[in-house]
Coordinates of C-alpha atoms and ligand atoms in Angstrom, one line a residue:
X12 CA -30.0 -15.8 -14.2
X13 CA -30.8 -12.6 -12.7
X14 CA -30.4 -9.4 -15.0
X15 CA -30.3 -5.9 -13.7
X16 CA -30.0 -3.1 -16.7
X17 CA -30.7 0.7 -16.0
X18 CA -30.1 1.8 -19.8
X19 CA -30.1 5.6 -20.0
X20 CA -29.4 5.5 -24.0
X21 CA -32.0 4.7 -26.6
X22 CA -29.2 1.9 -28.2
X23 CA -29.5 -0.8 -26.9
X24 CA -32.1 -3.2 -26.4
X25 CA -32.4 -6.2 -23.2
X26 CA -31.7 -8.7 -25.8
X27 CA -28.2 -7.7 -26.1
X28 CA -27.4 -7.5 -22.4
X29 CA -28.5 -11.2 -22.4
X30 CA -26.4 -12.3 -25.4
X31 CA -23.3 -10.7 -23.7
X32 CA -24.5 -12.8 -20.2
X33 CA -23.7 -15.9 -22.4
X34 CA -20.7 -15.8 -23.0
X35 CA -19.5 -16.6 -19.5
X36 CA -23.1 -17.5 -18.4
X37 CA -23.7 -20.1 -21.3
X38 CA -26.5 -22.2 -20.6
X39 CA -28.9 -18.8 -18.5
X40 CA -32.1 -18.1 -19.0
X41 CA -33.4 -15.0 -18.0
X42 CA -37.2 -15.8 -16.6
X43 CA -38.1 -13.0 -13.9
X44 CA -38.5 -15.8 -11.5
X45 CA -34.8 -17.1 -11.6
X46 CA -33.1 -19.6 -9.2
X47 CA -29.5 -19.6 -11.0
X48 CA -27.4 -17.9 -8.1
X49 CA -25.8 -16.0 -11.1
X50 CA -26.3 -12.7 -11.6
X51 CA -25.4 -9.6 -13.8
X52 CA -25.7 -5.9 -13.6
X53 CA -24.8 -3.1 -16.4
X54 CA -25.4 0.3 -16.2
X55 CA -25.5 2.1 -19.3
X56 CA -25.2 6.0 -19.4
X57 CA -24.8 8.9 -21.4
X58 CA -22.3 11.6 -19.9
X59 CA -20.4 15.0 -21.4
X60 CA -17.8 13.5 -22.8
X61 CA -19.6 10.0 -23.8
X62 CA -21.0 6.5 -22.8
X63 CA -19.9 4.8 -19.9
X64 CA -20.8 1.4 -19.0
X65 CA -20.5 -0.7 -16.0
X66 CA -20.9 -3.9 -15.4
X67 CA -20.9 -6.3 -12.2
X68 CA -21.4 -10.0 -12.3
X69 CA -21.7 -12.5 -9.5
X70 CA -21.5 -16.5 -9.7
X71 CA -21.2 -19.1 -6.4
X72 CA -17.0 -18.0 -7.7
X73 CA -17.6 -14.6 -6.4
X74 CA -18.2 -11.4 -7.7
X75 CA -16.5 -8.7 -10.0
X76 CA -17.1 -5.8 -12.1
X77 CA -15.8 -3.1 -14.2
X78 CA -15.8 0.0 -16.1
X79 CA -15.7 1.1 -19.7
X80 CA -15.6 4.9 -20.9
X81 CA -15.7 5.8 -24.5
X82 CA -13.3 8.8 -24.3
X83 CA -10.4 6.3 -23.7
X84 CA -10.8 4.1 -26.4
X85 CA -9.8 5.0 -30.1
X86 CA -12.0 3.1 -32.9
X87 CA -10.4 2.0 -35.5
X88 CA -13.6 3.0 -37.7
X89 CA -15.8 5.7 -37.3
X90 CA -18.9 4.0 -35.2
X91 CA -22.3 5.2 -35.0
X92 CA -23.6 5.6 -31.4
X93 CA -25.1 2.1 -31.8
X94 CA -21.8 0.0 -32.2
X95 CA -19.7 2.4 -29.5
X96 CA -22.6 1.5 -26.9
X97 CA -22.2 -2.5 -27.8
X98 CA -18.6 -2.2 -27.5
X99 CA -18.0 0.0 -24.5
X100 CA -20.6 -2.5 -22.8
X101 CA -18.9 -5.7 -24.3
X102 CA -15.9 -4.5 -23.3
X103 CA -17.0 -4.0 -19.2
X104 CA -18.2 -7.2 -19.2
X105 CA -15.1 -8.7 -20.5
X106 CA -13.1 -7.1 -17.7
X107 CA -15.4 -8.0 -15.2
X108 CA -15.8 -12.0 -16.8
X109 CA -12.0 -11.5 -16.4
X110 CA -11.2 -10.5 -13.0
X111 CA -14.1 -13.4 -12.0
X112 CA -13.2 -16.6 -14.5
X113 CA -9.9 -15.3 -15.9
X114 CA -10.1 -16.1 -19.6
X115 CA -11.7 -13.9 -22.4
X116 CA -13.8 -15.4 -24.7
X117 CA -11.9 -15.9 -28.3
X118 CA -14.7 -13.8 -30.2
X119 CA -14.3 -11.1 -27.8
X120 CA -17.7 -9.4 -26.9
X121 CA -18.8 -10.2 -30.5
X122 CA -22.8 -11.7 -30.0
X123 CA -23.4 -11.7 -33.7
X124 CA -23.3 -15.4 -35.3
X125 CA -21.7 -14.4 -38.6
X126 CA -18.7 -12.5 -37.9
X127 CA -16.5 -13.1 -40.9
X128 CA -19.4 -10.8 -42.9
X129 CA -18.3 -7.9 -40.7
X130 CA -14.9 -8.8 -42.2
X131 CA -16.2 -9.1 -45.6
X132 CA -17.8 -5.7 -45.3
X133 CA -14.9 -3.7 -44.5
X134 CA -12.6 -5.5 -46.8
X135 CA -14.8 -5.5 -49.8
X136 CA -15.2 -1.2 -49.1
X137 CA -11.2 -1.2 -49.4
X138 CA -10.7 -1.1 -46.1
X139 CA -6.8 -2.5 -45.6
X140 CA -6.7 -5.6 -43.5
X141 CA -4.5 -3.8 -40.8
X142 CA -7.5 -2.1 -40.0
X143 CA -9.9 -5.2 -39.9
X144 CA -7.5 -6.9 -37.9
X145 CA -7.1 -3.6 -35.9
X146 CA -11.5 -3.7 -36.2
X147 CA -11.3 -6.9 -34.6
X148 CA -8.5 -7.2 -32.2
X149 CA -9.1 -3.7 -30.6
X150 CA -12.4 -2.9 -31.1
X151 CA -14.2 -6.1 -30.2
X152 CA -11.2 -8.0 -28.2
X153 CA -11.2 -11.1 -30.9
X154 CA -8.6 -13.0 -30.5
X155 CA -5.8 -12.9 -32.9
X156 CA -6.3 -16.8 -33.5
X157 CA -9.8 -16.0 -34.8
X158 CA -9.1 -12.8 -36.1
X159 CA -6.9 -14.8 -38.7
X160 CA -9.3 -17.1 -39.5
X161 CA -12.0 -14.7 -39.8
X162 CA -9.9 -12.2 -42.7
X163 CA -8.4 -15.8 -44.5
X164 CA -12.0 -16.8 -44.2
X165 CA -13.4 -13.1 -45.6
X166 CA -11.0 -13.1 -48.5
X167 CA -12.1 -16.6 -49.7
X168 CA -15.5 -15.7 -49.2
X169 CA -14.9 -12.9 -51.6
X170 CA -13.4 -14.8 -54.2
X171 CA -15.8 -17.3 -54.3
X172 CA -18.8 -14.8 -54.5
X173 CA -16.7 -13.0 -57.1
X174 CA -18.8 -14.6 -59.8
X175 CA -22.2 -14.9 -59.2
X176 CA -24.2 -12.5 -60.4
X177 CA -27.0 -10.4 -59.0
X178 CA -29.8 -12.9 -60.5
X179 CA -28.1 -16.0 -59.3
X180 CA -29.9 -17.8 -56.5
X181 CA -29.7 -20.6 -54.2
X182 CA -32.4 -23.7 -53.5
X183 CA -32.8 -25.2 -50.2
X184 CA -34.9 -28.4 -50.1
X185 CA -35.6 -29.8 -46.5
X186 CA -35.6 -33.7 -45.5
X187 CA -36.5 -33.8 -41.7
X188 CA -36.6 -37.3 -40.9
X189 CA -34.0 -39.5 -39.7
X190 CA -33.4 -43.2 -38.3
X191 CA -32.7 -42.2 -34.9
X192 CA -32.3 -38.8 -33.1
X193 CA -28.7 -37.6 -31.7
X194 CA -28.9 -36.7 -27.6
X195 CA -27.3 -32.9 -29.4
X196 CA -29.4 -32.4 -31.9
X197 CA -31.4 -29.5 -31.7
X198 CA -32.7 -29.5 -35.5
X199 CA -36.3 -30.4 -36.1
X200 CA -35.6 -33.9 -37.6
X201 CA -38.4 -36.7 -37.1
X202 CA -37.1 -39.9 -36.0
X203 CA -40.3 -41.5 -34.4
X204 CA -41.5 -44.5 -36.7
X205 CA -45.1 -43.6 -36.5
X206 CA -44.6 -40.4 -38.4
X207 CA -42.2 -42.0 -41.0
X208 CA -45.5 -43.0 -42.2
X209 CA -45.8 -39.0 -43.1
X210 CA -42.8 -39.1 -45.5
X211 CA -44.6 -40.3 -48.7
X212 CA -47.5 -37.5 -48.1
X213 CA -44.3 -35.2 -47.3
X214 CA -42.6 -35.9 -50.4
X215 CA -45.7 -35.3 -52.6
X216 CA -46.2 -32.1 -51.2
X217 CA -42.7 -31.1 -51.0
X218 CA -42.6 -31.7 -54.8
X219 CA -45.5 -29.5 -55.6
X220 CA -43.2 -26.7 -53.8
X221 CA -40.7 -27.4 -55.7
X222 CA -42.8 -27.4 -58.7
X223 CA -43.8 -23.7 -58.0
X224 CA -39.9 -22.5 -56.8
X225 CA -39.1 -23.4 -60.1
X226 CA -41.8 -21.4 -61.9
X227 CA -41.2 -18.6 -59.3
X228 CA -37.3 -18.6 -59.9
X229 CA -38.3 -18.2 -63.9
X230 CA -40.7 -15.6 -63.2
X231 CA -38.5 -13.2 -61.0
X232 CA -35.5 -13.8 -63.8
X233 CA -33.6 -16.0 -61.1
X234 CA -30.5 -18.2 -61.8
X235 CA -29.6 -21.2 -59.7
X236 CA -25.8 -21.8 -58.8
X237 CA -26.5 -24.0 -56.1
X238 CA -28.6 -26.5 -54.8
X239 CA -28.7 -28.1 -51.3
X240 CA -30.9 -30.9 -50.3
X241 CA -30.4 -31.1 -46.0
X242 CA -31.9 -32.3 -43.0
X243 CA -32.3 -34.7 -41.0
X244 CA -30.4 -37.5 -42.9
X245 CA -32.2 -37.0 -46.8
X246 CA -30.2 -40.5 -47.9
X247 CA -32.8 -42.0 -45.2
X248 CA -35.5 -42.1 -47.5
X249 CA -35.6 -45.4 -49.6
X250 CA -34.4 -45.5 -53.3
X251 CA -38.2 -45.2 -54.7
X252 CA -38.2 -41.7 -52.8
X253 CA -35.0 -40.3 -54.1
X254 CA -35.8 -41.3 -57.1
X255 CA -39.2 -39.4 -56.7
X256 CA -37.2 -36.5 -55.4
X257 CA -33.9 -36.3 -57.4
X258 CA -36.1 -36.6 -60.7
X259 CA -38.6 -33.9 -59.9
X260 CA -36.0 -31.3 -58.3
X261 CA -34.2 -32.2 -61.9
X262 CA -37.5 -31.3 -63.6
X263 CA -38.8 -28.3 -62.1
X264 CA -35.7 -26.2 -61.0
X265 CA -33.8 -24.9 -63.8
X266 CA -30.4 -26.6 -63.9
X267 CA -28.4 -25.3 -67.2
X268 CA -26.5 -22.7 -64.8
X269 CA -25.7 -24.9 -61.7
X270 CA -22.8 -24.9 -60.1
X271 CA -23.4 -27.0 -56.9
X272 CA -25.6 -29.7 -56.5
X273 CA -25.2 -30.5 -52.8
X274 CA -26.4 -34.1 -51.2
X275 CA -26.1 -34.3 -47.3
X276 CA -26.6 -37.8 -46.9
X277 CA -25.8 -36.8 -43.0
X278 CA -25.7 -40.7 -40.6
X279 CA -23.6 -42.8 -43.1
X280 CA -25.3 -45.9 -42.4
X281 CA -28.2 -45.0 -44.4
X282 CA -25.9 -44.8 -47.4
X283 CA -26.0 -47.9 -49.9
X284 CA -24.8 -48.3 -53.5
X285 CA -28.3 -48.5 -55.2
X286 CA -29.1 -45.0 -53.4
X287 CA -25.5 -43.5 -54.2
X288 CA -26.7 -44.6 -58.1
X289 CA -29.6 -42.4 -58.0
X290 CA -28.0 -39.6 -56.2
X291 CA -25.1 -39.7 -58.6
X292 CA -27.0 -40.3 -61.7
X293 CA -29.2 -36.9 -61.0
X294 CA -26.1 -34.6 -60.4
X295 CA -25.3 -34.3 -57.2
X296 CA -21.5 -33.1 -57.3
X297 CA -20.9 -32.4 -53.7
X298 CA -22.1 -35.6 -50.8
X299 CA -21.8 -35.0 -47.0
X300 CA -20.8 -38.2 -44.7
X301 CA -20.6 -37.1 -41.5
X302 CA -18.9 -39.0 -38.4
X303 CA -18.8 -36.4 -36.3
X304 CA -16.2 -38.4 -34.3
X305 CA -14.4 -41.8 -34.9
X306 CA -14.6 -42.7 -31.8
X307 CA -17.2 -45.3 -30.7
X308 CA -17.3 -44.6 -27.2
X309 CA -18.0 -40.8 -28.3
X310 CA -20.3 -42.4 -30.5
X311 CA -22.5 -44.1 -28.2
X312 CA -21.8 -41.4 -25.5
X313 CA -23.8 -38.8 -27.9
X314 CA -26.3 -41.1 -28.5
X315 CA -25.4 -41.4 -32.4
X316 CA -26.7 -44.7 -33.2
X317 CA -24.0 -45.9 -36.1
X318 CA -21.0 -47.5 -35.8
X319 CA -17.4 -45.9 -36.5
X320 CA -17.3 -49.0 -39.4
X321 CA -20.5 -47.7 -40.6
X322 CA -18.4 -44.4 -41.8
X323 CA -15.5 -46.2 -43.1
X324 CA -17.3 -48.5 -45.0
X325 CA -19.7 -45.4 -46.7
X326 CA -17.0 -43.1 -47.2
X327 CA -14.7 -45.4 -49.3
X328 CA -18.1 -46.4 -51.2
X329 CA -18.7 -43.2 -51.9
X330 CA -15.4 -42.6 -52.9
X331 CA -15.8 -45.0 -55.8
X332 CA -18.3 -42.7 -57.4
X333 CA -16.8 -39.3 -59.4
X334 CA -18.9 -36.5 -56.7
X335 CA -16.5 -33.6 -57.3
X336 CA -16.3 -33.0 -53.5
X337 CA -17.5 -35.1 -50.4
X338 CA -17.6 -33.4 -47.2
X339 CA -17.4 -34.7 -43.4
X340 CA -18.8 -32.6 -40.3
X341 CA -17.2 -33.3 -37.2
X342 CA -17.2 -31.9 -34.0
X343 CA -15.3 -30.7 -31.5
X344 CA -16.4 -30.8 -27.6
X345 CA -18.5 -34.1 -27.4
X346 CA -18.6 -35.3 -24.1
X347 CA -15.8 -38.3 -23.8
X348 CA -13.4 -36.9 -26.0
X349 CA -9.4 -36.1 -25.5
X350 CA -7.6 -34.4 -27.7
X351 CA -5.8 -38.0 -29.0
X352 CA -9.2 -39.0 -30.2
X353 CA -10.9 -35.9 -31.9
X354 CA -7.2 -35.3 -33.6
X355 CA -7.4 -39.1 -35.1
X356 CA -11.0 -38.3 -36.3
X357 CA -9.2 -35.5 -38.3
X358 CA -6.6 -37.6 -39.5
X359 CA -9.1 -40.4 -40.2
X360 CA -11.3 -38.3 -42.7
X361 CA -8.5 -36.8 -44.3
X362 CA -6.9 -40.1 -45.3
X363 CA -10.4 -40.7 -47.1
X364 CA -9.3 -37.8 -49.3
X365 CA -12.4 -35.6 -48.2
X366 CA -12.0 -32.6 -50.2
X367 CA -13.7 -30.5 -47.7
X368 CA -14.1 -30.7 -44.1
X369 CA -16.7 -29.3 -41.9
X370 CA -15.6 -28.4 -38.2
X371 CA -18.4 -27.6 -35.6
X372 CA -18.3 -26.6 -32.4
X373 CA -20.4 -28.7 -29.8
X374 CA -23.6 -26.4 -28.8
X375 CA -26.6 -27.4 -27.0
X376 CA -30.0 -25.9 -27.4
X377 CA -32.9 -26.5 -24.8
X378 CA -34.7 -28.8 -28.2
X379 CA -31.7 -31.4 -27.5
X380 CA -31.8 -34.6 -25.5
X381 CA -28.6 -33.5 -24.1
X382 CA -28.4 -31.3 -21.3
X383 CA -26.5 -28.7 -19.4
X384 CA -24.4 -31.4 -17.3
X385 CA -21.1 -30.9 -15.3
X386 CA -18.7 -30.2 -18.3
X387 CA -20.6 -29.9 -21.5
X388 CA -21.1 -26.3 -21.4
X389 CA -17.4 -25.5 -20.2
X390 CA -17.7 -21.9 -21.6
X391 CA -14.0 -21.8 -20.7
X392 CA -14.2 -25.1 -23.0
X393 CA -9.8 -25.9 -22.9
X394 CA -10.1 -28.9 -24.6
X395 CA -13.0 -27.9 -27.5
X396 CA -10.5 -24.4 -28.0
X397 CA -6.9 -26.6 -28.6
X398 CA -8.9 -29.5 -31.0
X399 CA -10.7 -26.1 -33.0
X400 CA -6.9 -24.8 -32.7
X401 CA -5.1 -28.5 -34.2
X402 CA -8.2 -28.2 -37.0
X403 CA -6.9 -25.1 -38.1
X404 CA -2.9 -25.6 -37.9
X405 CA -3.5 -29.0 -39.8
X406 CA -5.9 -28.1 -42.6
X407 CA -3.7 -25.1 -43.3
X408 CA -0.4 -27.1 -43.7
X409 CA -2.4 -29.6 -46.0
X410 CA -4.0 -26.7 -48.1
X411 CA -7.4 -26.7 -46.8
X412 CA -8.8 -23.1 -47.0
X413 CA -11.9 -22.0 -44.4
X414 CA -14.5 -20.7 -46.6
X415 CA -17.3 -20.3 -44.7
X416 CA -17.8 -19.8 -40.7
X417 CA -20.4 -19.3 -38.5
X418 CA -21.4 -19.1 -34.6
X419 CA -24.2 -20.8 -32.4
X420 CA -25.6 -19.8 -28.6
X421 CA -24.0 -21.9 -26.0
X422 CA -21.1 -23.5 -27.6
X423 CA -18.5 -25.1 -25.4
X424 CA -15.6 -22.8 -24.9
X425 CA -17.4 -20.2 -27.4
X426 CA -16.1 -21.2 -30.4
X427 CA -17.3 -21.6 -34.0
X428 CA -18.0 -24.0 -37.0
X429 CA -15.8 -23.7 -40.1
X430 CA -16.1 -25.1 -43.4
X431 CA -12.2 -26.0 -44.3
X432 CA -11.6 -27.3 -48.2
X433 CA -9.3 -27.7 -50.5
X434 CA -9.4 -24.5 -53.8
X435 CA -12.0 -25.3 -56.2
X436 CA -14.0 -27.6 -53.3
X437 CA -16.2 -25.0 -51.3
X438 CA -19.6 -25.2 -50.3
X439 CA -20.9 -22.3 -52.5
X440 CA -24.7 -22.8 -51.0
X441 CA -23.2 -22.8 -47.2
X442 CA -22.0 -18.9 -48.0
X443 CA -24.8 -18.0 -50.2
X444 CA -27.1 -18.6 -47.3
X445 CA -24.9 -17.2 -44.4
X446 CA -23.5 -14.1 -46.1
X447 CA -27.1 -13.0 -47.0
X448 CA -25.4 -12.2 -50.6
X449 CA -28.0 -14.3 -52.5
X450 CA -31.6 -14.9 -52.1
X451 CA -32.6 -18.7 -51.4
X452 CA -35.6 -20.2 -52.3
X453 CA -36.6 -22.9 -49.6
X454 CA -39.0 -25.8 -49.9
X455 CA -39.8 -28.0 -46.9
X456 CA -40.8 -28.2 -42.9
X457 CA -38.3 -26.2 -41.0
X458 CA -36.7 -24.3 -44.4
X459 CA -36.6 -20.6 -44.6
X460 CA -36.4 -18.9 -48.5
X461 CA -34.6 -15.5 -47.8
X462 CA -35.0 -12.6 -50.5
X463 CA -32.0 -10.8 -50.7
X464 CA -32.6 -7.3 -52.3
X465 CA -30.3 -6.6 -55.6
X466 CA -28.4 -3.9 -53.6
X467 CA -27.7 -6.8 -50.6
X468 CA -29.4 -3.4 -48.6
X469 CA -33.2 -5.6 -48.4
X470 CA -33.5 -8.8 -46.4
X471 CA -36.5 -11.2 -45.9
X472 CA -37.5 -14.0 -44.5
X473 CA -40.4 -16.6 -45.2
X474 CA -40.5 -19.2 -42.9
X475 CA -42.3 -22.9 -43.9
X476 CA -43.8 -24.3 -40.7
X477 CA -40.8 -25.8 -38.3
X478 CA -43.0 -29.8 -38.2
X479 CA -44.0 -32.0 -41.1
X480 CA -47.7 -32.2 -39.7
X481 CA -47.9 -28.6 -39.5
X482 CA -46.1 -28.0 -43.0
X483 CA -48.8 -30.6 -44.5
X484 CA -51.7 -28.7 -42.9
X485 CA -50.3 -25.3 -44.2
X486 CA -52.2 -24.3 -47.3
X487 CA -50.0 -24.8 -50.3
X488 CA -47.6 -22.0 -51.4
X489 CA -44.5 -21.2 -50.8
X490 CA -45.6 -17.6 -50.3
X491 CA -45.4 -16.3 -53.7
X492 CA -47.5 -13.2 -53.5
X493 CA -44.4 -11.8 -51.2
X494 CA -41.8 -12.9 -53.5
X495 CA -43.3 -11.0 -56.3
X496 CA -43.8 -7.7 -54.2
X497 CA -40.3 -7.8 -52.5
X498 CA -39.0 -8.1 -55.7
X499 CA -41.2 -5.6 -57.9
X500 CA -39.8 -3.2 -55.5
X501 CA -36.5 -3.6 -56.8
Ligands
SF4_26 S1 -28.4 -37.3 -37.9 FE1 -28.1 -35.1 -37.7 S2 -30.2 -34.2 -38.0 FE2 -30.4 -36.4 -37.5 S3 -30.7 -36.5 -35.3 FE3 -28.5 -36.8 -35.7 S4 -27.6 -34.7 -35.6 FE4 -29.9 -34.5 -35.8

């Protein structure tokens, strides 16, 4: 897509122009050499009595564009220069993506992917929710739909955080292999069987990580309340291996305080009994089984390589075990679905008695098999919008509470993924790590530990290498001599 910005402001930067392009232009890249026939055009200025902005975009549908002063609009909060030039832009945009497509996105010109800590923010400073509804509706045209989830969402949050205390962490531990790869899957997860020949080497090394997280976590004064082991599909590796991993996790990383022990097993048919003993019998408390849909012809459509039976049959085994909660990700927007089959998936995992339910959005990154076909990328996305909408009406009238919500790049029909579970049955590790209100210590290819500062004002990021190779070439270290410094500064 061609991008044309004259920016007479110091706010904002290109990178935001793009990431308001995508929400009608979902699937654009923005190489100077472009043969998309879309294009986009803001002007950005600074007058007398404020910003304006204009915008123009033009697709093979036509062309349209619009204004947006800041003198007429009221903010509900004050808003430093920053916010009012994101807005007053968002907002030209939106009138122009209306005029052209005629719908609005439901997250208004919102870019950000975690909007329900804007929520949080306001709320938790004793702001009254008519404002943060006000915030959202007005300011950044959300709409009311999501502005509802995203204060019930804030206010769970904010119980559930309630308790930890500044010294209480998180622990990430990475498992990037699995038996096949999914044509939408975009996570760096191995599924080639020459390099399952790197998991035994993997493990070893993962475990000397873990080894020194541990001895860090004592060292800074840290507390675990939650642990997640994710992937890939960790319940791929054979018994011997989880018991290698389970036992040494148990060992090294200090346990007495933990809240959360989370397991994603991910594809169920890796799941057997003599696994779910080890799994259960090193205190795991919380086991994701994910369908994503139970419907085989979505199944096979999204190149998922288990059958619908292969769910069934793991999530009533698992069931037989006492795991506090188990959790199922589904998906909305998978190519060959109707609204009859996503809405049975629902109903099918909630007469498993899941205690919690995870709903994503489909989104496709460039790393998938997948790609931008005739229909996938609907940013418009009817069909995704009304299952997301059931999700939410259902859960609600069954007491299942979103917790914890986030949003991804090039989602069909711009919507979100929500965590949805009954009280008591969060994920507590899924909003430590995407409020930013704890730091988490990573181990693994692909894992990122993020320091969070005692005052929440201090983030940062250490990043393991993304591939297994690379992570077992890296020198060992899980970068403690940055740890130590970010926290010595206090
Ligand atoms: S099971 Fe999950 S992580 Fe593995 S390929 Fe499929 S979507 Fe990706």
């Amino acid at each position: 897509m061609k991008i044309y910005i004259e920016n007479h402001t110091d706010y904002l930067n290109d990178y935001y122009f793009k990431s308001l392009c995508l929400l009608y232009f979902h699937s654009e890249k923005f190489p100077v050499e472009d043969s998309s026939p879309n294009t986009a055009r803001f002007i950005l200025k600074k007058e007398d009595k404020g910003l304006t902005a204009f915008c123009e975009i033009s697709s093979p549908y036509g062309k349209a564009s619009a204004e947006c002063k800041e003198e007429d609009i009221v903010f509900t909060i004050p808003t430093p220069g920053e916010e009012i030039a994101k807005s007053i832009t968002g907002k030209a945009l939106l009138a122009a993506g209306y005029k052209l497509f005629g719908f609005i996105p439901p997250w208004g010109h919102i870019t950000g992917l975690r909007p329900v800590k804007r929520a949080r923010f306001y709320l938790e400073r004793g702001f009254s929710e008519k404002k943060v509804r006000r915030l959202f509706e007005n300011d950044h045209n959300v709409s009311r739909e999501k502005t509802d989830l995203s204060i019930d969402t804030a206010y769970n949050e904010i119980k559930l955080l309630s308790d930890l205390e500044n010294n209480n962490c998180g622990v990430y531990v990475s498992i990037p292999f699995c038996p096949t790869r999914c044509d939408y899957c975009s996570f760096v997860s191995y599924s080639n069987q020459k390099l399952f020949k790197l998991i035994p080497d993997y493990l070893a090394r993962l475990l000397k990580d873990i080894k020194k997280t541990g001895e860090i976590i004592r060292e800074t004064g840290f507390v675990p309340s939650a642990i997640y082991i994710g992937g890939g599909t960790p319940s791929f590796l054979s018994e011997e291996q989880l018991e290698f991993l389970l036992s040494g996790i148990n060992k090294h990383i200090p346990m007495e305080n933990l809240r959360e022990f989370s397991f994603e097993a991910g594809r169920p048919d890796t799941l057997t009994k003599e696994k779910l003993n080890i799994i259960n019998k090193y205190g795991v408390n919380r086991i994701s089984v994910n369908p994503q849909t139970t419907n085989q012809t979505v199944l096979d459509a999204i190149g998922r390589k288990h059958t619908v039976e292969d769910f069934f049959q793991a999530a009533k085994l698992v069931k037989k075990y006492d795991f506090k909660t188990v959790n199922a990700d589904i998906i909305a927007g998978l190519p060959k679905d109707t609204f009859e089959s996503f809405s049975k998936t629902l109903d099918d995992v909630l007469s498993l008695g899941f205690e919690n339910v995870t709903v994503h959005t489909l989104s496709i990154k460039n790393a998938a098999e997948m790609k931008n076909e005739e229909g996938i990328f609907d940013p418009a996305g009817s069909l995704a919008r009304e299952c997301v909408s059931y999700v939410g009406k259902t859960l609600k009238a069954k007491n299942y509470r979103p917790y914890y919500l986030y949003r991804q790049k090039r989602t069909v029909g711009n919507g979100e993924n929500t965590g949805y579970s009954l009280e008591g049955h969060e994920c507590l590790y899924n909003v430590m790590m995407m409020e930013e209100t704890s730091s988490v210590f990573a181990c693994g290819a692909g894992a990122i530990t993020k320091l969070v500062s005692s005052d929440g004002e201090h983030i940062e990021r250490i990043a393991f290498p993304k591939f297994p190779f690379e992570y077992l070439e890296k020198e060992e270290g899980i970068g403690e001599e940055r740890i130590k410094s970010f926290f010595a500064k206090g």
